[in-house]
PDB file of C-alpha atoms and ligand atoms in Angstrom:
ATOM      1  CA  MET A   1      34.754 -94.412  47.584  1.00 97.00           C
ATOM      2  CA  ILE A   2      32.263 -97.283  47.400  1.00 98.00           C
ATOM      3  CA  ILE A   3      28.987 -97.032  49.283  1.00 98.00           C
ATOM      4  CA  ALA A   4      26.352 -99.724  49.778  1.00 98.00           C
ATOM      5  CA  ASN A   5      22.705 -98.739  50.083  1.00 98.00           C
ATOM      6  CA  TRP A   6      20.791-101.738  51.380  1.00 98.00           C
ATOM      7  CA  LYS A   7      17.465 -99.864  51.206  1.00 98.00           C
ATOM      8  CA  CYS A   8      14.708-101.764  53.114  1.00 98.00           C
ATOM      9  CA  ASN A   9      16.438-105.157  52.787  1.00 97.00           C
ATOM     10  CA  GLY A  10      18.250-107.473  55.142  1.00 94.00           C
ATOM     11  CA  ASN A  11      17.793-109.100  58.519  1.00 93.00           C
ATOM     12  CA  LYS A  12      19.972-110.429  61.347  1.00 89.00           C
ATOM     13  CA  GLU A  13      20.897-113.671  59.550  1.00 92.00           C
ATOM     14  CA  MET A  14      21.768-111.915  56.313  1.00 94.00           C
ATOM     15  CA  MET A  15      24.149-109.648  58.195  1.00 91.00           C
ATOM     16  CA  PHE A  16      26.172-112.558  59.587  1.00 90.00           C
ATOM     17  CA  SER A  17      26.666-114.121  56.178  1.00 95.00           C
ATOM     18  CA  TRP A  18      27.323-110.727  54.530  1.00 97.00           C
ATOM     19  CA  THR A  19      30.224-110.005  56.890  1.00 96.00           C
ATOM     20  CA  ALA A  20      31.764-113.460  56.399  1.00 96.00           C
ATOM     21  CA  ASP A  21      31.424-113.246  52.588  1.00 97.00           C
ATOM     22  CA  TYR A  22      32.809-109.705  52.433  1.00 97.00           C
ATOM     23  CA  GLU A  23      35.795-110.556  54.616  1.00 96.00           C
ATOM     24  CA  ARG A  24      36.632-113.643  52.535  1.00 97.00           C
ATOM     25  CA  GLU A  25      36.517-111.818  49.212  1.00 97.00           C
ATOM     26  CA  CYS A  26      37.898-108.364  50.011  1.00 96.00           C
ATOM     27  CA  ASP A  27      41.594-107.773  49.249  1.00 94.00           C
ATOM     28  CA  ASP A  28      43.698-105.544  51.412  1.00 82.00           C
ATOM     29  CA  ASN A  29      42.964-102.059  50.178  1.00 81.00           C
ATOM     30  CA  ASP A  30      42.584 -98.508  51.324  1.00 87.00           C
ATOM     31  CA  THR A  31      39.371 -97.670  49.473  1.00 93.00           C
ATOM     32  CA  PHE A  32      36.817 -95.668  51.479  1.00 96.00           C
ATOM     33  CA  VAL A  33      33.980 -98.191  51.952  1.00 97.00           C
ATOM     34  CA  GLY A  34      30.648 -97.386  53.566  1.00 98.00           C
ATOM     35  CA  VAL A  35      27.511 -99.410  54.163  1.00 98.00           C
ATOM     36  CA  ALA A  36      24.063 -97.990  54.913  1.00 98.00           C
ATOM     37  CA  PRO A  37      21.921-100.803  56.313  1.00 98.00           C
ATOM     38  CA  PRO A  38      18.357-100.068  57.441  1.00 97.00           C
ATOM     39  CA  SER A  39      18.782 -97.714  60.453  1.00 96.00           C
ATOM     40  CA  ILE A  40      17.316-100.218  62.873  1.00 96.00           C
ATOM     41  CA  TYR A  41      20.273-102.528  62.115  1.00 96.00           C
ATOM     42  CA  PHE A  42      22.897 -99.767  62.101  1.00 95.00           C
ATOM     43  CA  LYS A  43      24.392-100.546  65.512  1.00 95.00           C
ATOM     44  CA  GLN A  44      24.429-104.300  64.939  1.00 94.00           C
ATOM     45  CA  PHE A  45      26.116-103.777  61.591  1.00 95.00           C
ATOM     46  CA  CYS A  46      28.814-101.578  63.157  1.00 96.00           C
ATOM     47  CA  ILE A  47      29.510-104.058  65.962  1.00 95.00           C
ATOM     48  CA  GLU A  48      29.689-107.073  63.660  1.00 93.00           C
ATOM     49  CA  ASN A  49      31.920-105.326  61.162  1.00 94.00           C
ATOM     50  CA  SER A  50      34.110-103.412  63.615  1.00 93.00           C
ATOM     51  CA  PHE A  51      37.161-105.525  62.631  1.00 93.00           C
ATOM     52  CA  LEU A  52      36.720-104.500  58.975  1.00 94.00           C
ATOM     53  CA  ASN A  53      37.586-101.154  57.436  1.00 92.00           C
ATOM     54  CA  ILE A  54      33.964-100.187  56.738  1.00 96.00           C
ATOM     55  CA  LEU A  55      32.152 -97.044  57.809  1.00 97.00           C
ATOM     56  CA  GLY A  56      28.531 -97.500  58.924  1.00 97.00           C
ATOM     57  CA  GLY A  57      26.036 -94.943  57.652  1.00 98.00           C
ATOM     58  CA  VAL A  58      22.318 -94.335  57.181  1.00 98.00           C
ATOM     59  CA  GLN A  59      20.023 -93.972  54.183  1.00 98.00           C
ATOM     60  CA  ASP A  60      18.276 -90.812  55.318  1.00 98.00           C
ATOM     61  CA  VAL A  61      17.879 -88.435  58.270  1.00 98.00           C
ATOM     62  CA  ASP A  62      15.496 -85.791  59.578  1.00 98.00           C
ATOM     63  CA  TYR A  63      16.650 -82.206  60.088  1.00 97.00           C
ATOM     64  CA  LEU A  64      15.011 -81.528  63.472  1.00 95.00           C
ATOM     65  CA  ASP A  65      14.406 -83.442  66.675  1.00 94.00           C
ATOM     66  CA  GLY A  66      11.463 -83.426  69.092  1.00 96.00           C
ATOM     67  CA  SER A  67       7.845 -84.131  68.136  1.00 97.00           C
ATOM     68  CA  ARG A  68       8.491 -85.859  64.811  1.00 97.00           C
ATOM     69  CA  THR A  69       7.182 -89.419  65.081  1.00 97.00           C
ATOM     70  CA  GLY A  70       9.291 -91.962  63.247  1.00 95.00           C
ATOM     71  CA  ALA A  71      12.185 -89.576  62.619  1.00 97.00           C
ATOM     72  CA  ILE A  72      15.912 -89.947  63.360  1.00 97.00           C
ATOM     73  CA  SER A  73      17.856 -86.734  63.971  1.00 97.00           C
ATOM     74  CA  VAL A  74      21.399 -85.662  63.136  1.00 97.00           C
ATOM     75  CA  ASP A  75      22.217 -85.468  66.876  1.00 96.00           C
ATOM     76  CA  MET A  76      21.243 -89.125  67.239  1.00 97.00           C
ATOM     77  CA  LEU A  77      23.479 -90.099  64.325  1.00 97.00           C
ATOM     78  CA  THR A  78      26.375 -88.203  65.895  1.00 96.00           C
ATOM     79  CA  ASP A  79      25.671 -89.912  69.227  1.00 96.00           C
ATOM     80  CA  LEU A  80      26.044 -93.348  67.585  1.00 95.00           C
ATOM     81  CA  ASP A  81      29.190 -92.394  65.578  1.00 95.00           C
ATOM     82  CA  CYS A  82      27.381 -92.668  62.281  1.00 97.00           C
ATOM     83  CA  GLY A  83      29.841 -92.076  59.443  1.00 97.00           C
ATOM     84  CA  PHE A  84      27.624 -90.686  56.684  1.00 98.00           C
ATOM     85  CA  SER A  85      24.069 -90.085  55.601  1.00 98.00           C
ATOM     86  CA  ILE A  86      22.542 -90.431  52.170  1.00 98.00           C
ATOM     87  CA  ILE A  87      19.883 -87.782  51.421  1.00 98.00           C
ATOM     88  CA  GLY A  88      17.675 -87.004  48.428  1.00 98.00           C
ATOM     89  CA  HIS A  89      17.481 -90.548  47.071  1.00 98.00           C
ATOM     90  CA  SER A  90      14.973 -90.747  44.209  1.00 98.00           C
ATOM     91  CA  GLU A  91      12.953 -93.274  46.211  1.00 98.00           C
ATOM     92  CA  ARG A  92      12.585 -90.675  48.986  1.00 98.00           C
ATOM     93  CA  ARG A  93      11.655 -88.035  46.414  1.00 98.00           C
ATOM     94  CA  GLN A  94       9.137 -90.249  44.596  1.00 97.00           C
ATOM     95  CA  ILE A  95       7.614 -92.521  47.262  1.00 98.00           C
ATOM     96  CA  PHE A  96       7.777 -90.094  50.193  1.00 97.00           C
ATOM     97  CA  ASN A  97       7.242 -86.868  48.206  1.00 97.00           C
ATOM     98  CA  GLU A  98      10.427 -85.199  49.427  1.00 98.00           C
ATOM     99  CA  ASN A  99      11.198 -81.941  47.672  1.00 98.00           C
ATOM    100  CA  ASN A 100      14.255 -79.735  47.325  1.00 97.00           C
ATOM    101  CA  ASN A 101      13.250 -77.493  50.263  1.00 97.00           C
ATOM    102  CA  LEU A 102      13.183 -80.435  52.653  1.00 98.00           C
ATOM    103  CA  ILE A 103      16.386 -81.937  51.239  1.00 98.00           C
ATOM    104  CA  LYS A 104      18.115 -78.572  51.630  1.00 98.00           C
ATOM    105  CA  GLU A 105      17.186 -78.503  55.337  1.00 98.00           C
ATOM    106  CA  LYS A 106      18.667 -81.980  55.692  1.00 98.00           C
ATOM    107  CA  LEU A 107      21.840 -80.905  53.936  1.00 98.00           C
ATOM    108  CA  LYS A 108      22.185 -77.828  56.158  1.00 97.00           C
ATOM    109  CA  SER A 109      21.761 -79.864  59.345  1.00 97.00           C
ATOM    110  CA  LEU A 110      24.252 -82.550  58.266  1.00 97.00           C
ATOM    111  CA  ASN A 111      26.831 -80.199  56.748  1.00 94.00           C
ATOM    112  CA  ASN A 112      30.063 -80.091  58.794  1.00 89.00           C
ATOM    113  CA  GLU A 113      28.662 -82.766  61.168  1.00 93.00           C
ATOM    114  CA  ILE A 114      28.342 -85.986  59.160  1.00 97.00           C
ATOM    115  CA  ILE A 115      29.482 -86.810  55.632  1.00 98.00           C
ATOM    116  CA  THR A 116      26.592 -86.110  53.269  1.00 98.00           C
ATOM    117  CA  ILE A 117      25.904 -88.083  50.110  1.00 98.00           C
ATOM    118  CA  LEU A 118      23.355 -86.154  48.077  1.00 98.00           C
ATOM    119  CA  CYS A 119      21.583 -88.208  45.394  1.00 98.00           C
ATOM    120  CA  ILE A 120      20.394 -86.564  42.209  1.00 98.00           C
ATOM    121  CA  GLY A 121      19.204 -87.958  38.900  1.00 98.00           C
ATOM    122  CA  GLU A 122      16.779 -87.571  36.032  1.00 98.00           C
ATOM    123  CA  THR A 123      13.834 -89.780  35.020  1.00 98.00           C
ATOM    124  CA  LYS A 124      13.663 -91.662  31.723  1.00 97.00           C
ATOM    125  CA  GLU A 125      11.242 -89.126  30.331  1.00 98.00           C
ATOM    126  CA  GLU A 126      13.519 -86.214  31.236  1.00 98.00           C
ATOM    127  CA  ASN A 127      16.458 -88.061  29.741  1.00 98.00           C
ATOM    128  CA  ASP A 128      14.571 -88.712  26.506  1.00 97.00           C
ATOM    129  CA  LYS A 129      13.703 -85.024  26.260  1.00 98.00           C
ATOM    130  CA  GLY A 130      17.350 -84.017  26.654  1.00 97.00           C
ATOM    131  CA  LEU A 131      16.624 -82.333  30.006  1.00 98.00           C
ATOM    132  CA  THR A 132      19.184 -84.196  32.122  1.00 98.00           C
ATOM    133  CA  LYS A 133      21.508 -81.263  32.831  1.00 98.00           C
ATOM    134  CA  ASP A 134      18.595 -78.887  33.569  1.00 98.00           C
ATOM    135  CA  VAL A 135      17.089 -81.359  36.047  1.00 98.00           C
ATOM    136  CA  LEU A 136      20.420 -81.936  37.786  1.00 98.00           C
ATOM    137  CA  LYS A 137      21.068 -78.200  37.992  1.00 98.00           C
ATOM    138  CA  ASP A 138      17.662 -77.705  39.671  1.00 98.00           C
ATOM    139  CA  GLN A 139      18.355 -80.490  42.155  1.00 98.00           C
ATOM    140  CA  LEU A 140      21.780 -78.997  42.887  1.00 98.00           C
ATOM    141  CA  GLU A 141      20.330 -75.575  43.675  1.00 98.00           C
ATOM    142  CA  ILE A 142      20.279 -76.575  47.337  1.00 97.00           C
ATOM    143  CA  VAL A 143      24.048 -76.090  47.577  1.00 97.00           C
ATOM    144  CA  ASN A 144      23.830 -72.484  46.427  1.00 96.00           C
ATOM    145  CA  GLU A 145      25.679 -70.139  48.786  1.00 90.00           C
ATOM    146  CA  LEU A 146      26.294 -72.908  51.308  1.00 97.00           C
ATOM    147  CA  SER A 147      29.840 -73.415  52.555  1.00 97.00           C
ATOM    148  CA  LEU A 148      30.127 -77.149  51.985  1.00 98.00           C
ATOM    149  CA  ASP A 149      32.061 -79.623  54.077  1.00 97.00           C
ATOM    150  CA  ALA A 150      35.217 -80.859  52.302  1.00 97.00           C
ATOM    151  CA  GLU A 151      33.780 -84.401  52.238  1.00 97.00           C
ATOM    152  CA  PHE A 152      30.437 -83.422  50.709  1.00 98.00           C
ATOM    153  CA  THR A 153      29.666 -85.993  48.013  1.00 98.00           C
ATOM    154  CA  VAL A 154      27.123 -86.202  45.192  1.00 98.00           C
ATOM    155  CA  ALA A 155      25.763 -89.486  43.809  1.00 98.00           C
ATOM    156  CA  TYR A 156      24.532 -89.310  40.238  1.00 98.00           C
ATOM    157  CA  GLU A 157      21.753 -91.886  40.012  1.00 98.00           C
ATOM    158  CA  PRO A 158      19.624 -91.746  36.858  1.00 98.00           C
ATOM    159  CA  VAL A 159      16.198 -92.899  38.067  1.00 98.00           C
ATOM    160  CA  TRP A 160      15.799 -95.121  35.005  1.00 98.00           C
ATOM    161  CA  ALA A 161      19.053 -96.940  35.796  1.00 98.00           C
ATOM    162  CA  ILE A 162      18.112 -97.892  39.373  1.00 98.00           C
ATOM    163  CA  GLY A 163      17.353-101.595  39.662  1.00 97.00           C
ATOM    164  CA  SER A 164      16.701-101.855  35.916  1.00 98.00           C
ATOM    165  CA  GLY A 165      19.917-103.371  34.594  1.00 98.00           C
ATOM    166  CA  LEU A 166      20.195-100.344  32.297  1.00 98.00           C
ATOM    167  CA  THR A 167      23.005 -97.800  32.583  1.00 98.00           C
ATOM    168  CA  PRO A 168      24.192 -94.765  30.640  1.00 98.00           C
ATOM    169  CA  GLU A 169      27.362 -95.146  28.572  1.00 98.00           C
ATOM    170  CA  PRO A 170      30.473 -94.659  30.752  1.00 98.00           C
ATOM    171  CA  LYS A 171      31.603 -91.658  28.666  1.00 98.00           C
ATOM    172  CA  ASP A 172      28.199 -90.008  29.184  1.00 98.00           C
ATOM    173  CA  ILE A 173      28.441 -90.609  32.928  1.00 98.00           C
ATOM    174  CA  ASN A 174      31.873 -89.014  32.870  1.00 98.00           C
ATOM    175  CA  GLU A 175      30.557 -85.915  31.138  1.00 98.00           C
ATOM    176  CA  ILE A 176      27.681 -85.592  33.620  1.00 98.00           C
ATOM    177  CA  HIS A 177      30.044 -86.001  36.577  1.00 98.00           C
ATOM    178  CA  LYS A 178      32.253 -83.213  35.260  1.00 98.00           C
ATOM    179  CA  TYR A 179      29.150 -81.050  34.882  1.00 98.00           C
ATOM    180  CA  ILE A 180      28.046 -81.792  38.478  1.00 98.00           C
ATOM    181  CA  LYS A 181      31.486 -80.899  39.825  1.00 98.00           C
ATOM    182  CA  ASP A 182      31.466 -77.626  37.872  1.00 98.00           C
ATOM    183  CA  VAL A 183      27.946 -76.641  38.994  1.00 98.00           C
ATOM    184  CA  VAL A 184      28.691 -77.298  42.669  1.00 98.00           C
ATOM    185  CA  GLN A 185      32.040 -75.574  42.434  1.00 98.00           C
ATOM    186  CA  SER A 186      30.591 -72.418  40.910  1.00 97.00           C
ATOM    187  CA  ASN A 187      27.532 -72.228  43.187  1.00 97.00           C
ATOM    188  CA  SER A 188      28.772 -73.225  46.651  1.00 98.00           C
ATOM    189  CA  ALA A 189      30.094 -70.447  48.891  1.00 97.00           C
ATOM    190  CA  ASN A 190      33.490 -72.123  49.250  1.00 97.00           C
ATOM    191  CA  ASN A 191      33.721 -73.254  45.596  1.00 98.00           C
ATOM    192  CA  LEU A 192      33.990 -76.898  46.557  1.00 98.00           C
ATOM    193  CA  SER A 193      34.475 -79.460  43.810  1.00 98.00           C
ATOM    194  CA  PRO A 194      32.731 -82.539  45.286  1.00 98.00           C
ATOM    195  CA  LYS A 195      33.430 -86.211  44.830  1.00 98.00           C
ATOM    196  CA  VAL A 196      30.831 -87.679  42.479  1.00 98.00           C
ATOM    197  CA  LEU A 197      29.740 -91.323  42.699  1.00 98.00           C
ATOM    198  CA  TYR A 198      27.791 -93.161  40.040  1.00 98.00           C
ATOM    199  CA  GLY A 199      24.748 -95.233  41.083  1.00 98.00           C
ATOM    200  CA  GLY A 200      22.278 -97.333  39.099  1.00 98.00           C
ATOM    201  CA  SER A 201      22.660-101.041  38.274  1.00 98.00           C
ATOM    202  CA  VAL A 202      26.352-101.163  39.225  1.00 98.00           C
ATOM    203  CA  THR A 203      27.598-104.768  39.387  1.00 98.00           C
ATOM    204  CA  ASP A 204      30.948-106.533  39.538  1.00 98.00           C
ATOM    205  CA  LYS A 205      30.579-107.044  35.761  1.00 98.00           C
ATOM    206  CA  ASN A 206      30.222-103.397  34.690  1.00 98.00           C
ATOM    207  CA  ALA A 207      31.981-101.548  37.546  1.00 98.00           C
ATOM    208  CA  GLU A 208      35.364-101.343  35.830  1.00 98.00           C
ATOM    209  CA  SER A 209      33.917 -99.562  32.802  1.00 98.00           C
ATOM    210  CA  PHE A 210      32.674 -96.772  35.091  1.00 98.00           C
ATOM    211  CA  PHE A 211      35.769 -96.620  37.294  1.00 98.00           C
ATOM    212  CA  ASN A 212      37.988 -96.176  34.234  1.00 97.00           C
ATOM    213  CA  GLU A 213      36.399 -92.754  33.708  1.00 98.00           C
ATOM    214  CA  GLU A 214      38.283 -89.744  35.053  1.00 97.00           C
ATOM    215  CA  PHE A 215      35.453 -88.030  36.947  1.00 98.00           C
ATOM    216  CA  VAL A 216      33.911 -91.152  38.490  1.00 98.00           C
ATOM    217  CA  ASP A 217      35.076 -91.125  42.110  1.00 98.00           C
ATOM    218  CA  GLY A 218      33.291 -94.320  43.102  1.00 98.00           C
ATOM    219  CA  ALA A 219      29.873 -95.935  43.218  1.00 98.00           C
ATOM    220  CA  LEU A 220      26.668 -96.045  45.223  1.00 98.00           C
ATOM    221  CA  VAL A 221      25.546 -99.653  44.955  1.00 98.00           C
ATOM    222  CA  GLY A 222      22.047-100.952  45.678  1.00 98.00           C
ATOM    223  CA  GLY A 223      21.060-104.526  44.754  1.00 98.00           C
ATOM    224  CA  ALA A 224      24.615-105.801  44.179  1.00 98.00           C
ATOM    225  CA  SER A 225      25.666-104.648  47.654  1.00 98.00           C
ATOM    226  CA  LEU A 226      23.325-107.107  49.384  1.00 98.00           C
ATOM    227  CA  ASP A 227      25.729-109.912  48.607  1.00 98.00           C
ATOM    228  CA  GLY A 228      28.988-109.516  50.566  1.00 98.00           C
ATOM    229  CA  THR A 229      31.040-111.343  47.927  1.00 98.00           C
ATOM    230  CA  THR A 230      29.781-109.236  45.008  1.00 98.00           C
ATOM    231  CA  PHE A 231      30.180-106.007  46.957  1.00 98.00           C
ATOM    232  CA  ALA A 232      33.753-106.930  47.931  1.00 98.00           C
ATOM    233  CA  LYS A 233      34.514-107.636  44.258  1.00 98.00           C
ATOM    234  CA  ILE A 234      33.318-104.120  43.350  1.00 98.00           C
ATOM    235  CA  VAL A 235      35.536-102.648  46.089  1.00 97.00           C
ATOM    236  CA  ASN A 236      38.531-104.649  44.799  1.00 97.00           C
ATOM    237  CA  ILE A 237      37.892-103.517  41.214  1.00 97.00           C
ATOM    238  CA  PHE A 238      37.726 -99.887  42.327  1.00 97.00           C
ATOM    239  CA  ASN A 239      40.951-100.181  44.249  1.00 95.00           C
ATOM    240  CA  LYS A 240      42.798-101.744  41.307  1.00 94.00           C
ATOM    241  CA  THR A 241      41.388 -99.356  38.700  1.00 94.00           C
ATOM    242  CA  LYS A 242      42.038 -96.158  40.603  1.00 86.00           C
ATOM    243  CA  GLU A 243      45.470 -97.309  41.760  1.00 73.00           C
ATOM    244  CA  LEU A 244      46.815 -97.438  38.193  1.00 58.00           C
TER     245      LEU A 244
HETATM  246  P1  13P B   1      20.757-100.525  42.179  1.00 72.05           P
HETATM  247  O1  13P B   1      22.246-100.685  42.314  1.00 72.05           O
HETATM  248  O2  13P B   1      19.979-101.668  42.739  1.00 72.05           O
HETATM  249  O3  13P B   1      20.370-100.157  40.786  1.00 72.05           O
HETATM  250  O4  13P B   1      20.346 -99.289  43.122  1.00 72.05           O
HETATM  251  C1  13P B   1      21.057 -98.107  43.013  1.00 72.05           C
HETATM  252  C2  13P B   1      20.651 -97.219  44.113  1.00 72.05           C
HETATM  253  O5  13P B   1      19.525 -96.740  44.147  1.00 72.05           O
HETATM  254  C3  13P B   1      21.628 -96.970  45.170  1.00 72.05           C
HETATM  255  O6  13P B   1      21.248 -95.905  45.990  1.00 72.05           O
END
């Protein structure tokens, strides 16, 4: 499973060239590929890429509809056949002050409706203090006693690895992914072991080192997904690595 998060990047012209570049580079494969463009371009993205095997998704959602200026609701996503929604990204937590209570409401409203990709991750300071597992466990509390959809997915994105060119060692990522799977499995009502993606400075140069690890089920790619050729290379690498 390889997901692109375009964040607040892109425009109409970029989308045309992205599709052409992706199509040229991507091998035939059956990897689950999703792209979350800015919501305002969601429909255009889906139309332009309808001949490709890519699921369109969004980067965030609100949990209610009605008098909530600027919001997009789960019902609206369902109406437009949206394939997945990212929630809990560290940029939402840090820039927009989103907390676990709000993210839990989002999870509950998406659950069993639209595939949810829940982002979690520790800061550099927390990592340095050896608090990574404690922080992740706190962030994962929102799944407690919820019966999770079979496709519920977690993205482990260390905040310090996002856009920095820095990454944890692949074996450390593997250990954290195993931990995340165990925590979710023991705390969710239906004991679901989720897929866990790695995110944070993934490129076509380092992707294979992550995909070689047993508990890495894919990647959530930011900057490197803005280029259709590079993103297709990451998809191809995933397909080859996990096929073996
Ligand atoms: P980068 O791949 O640019 O580090 O971003 C990762 C990310 O935040 C994806 O959600």
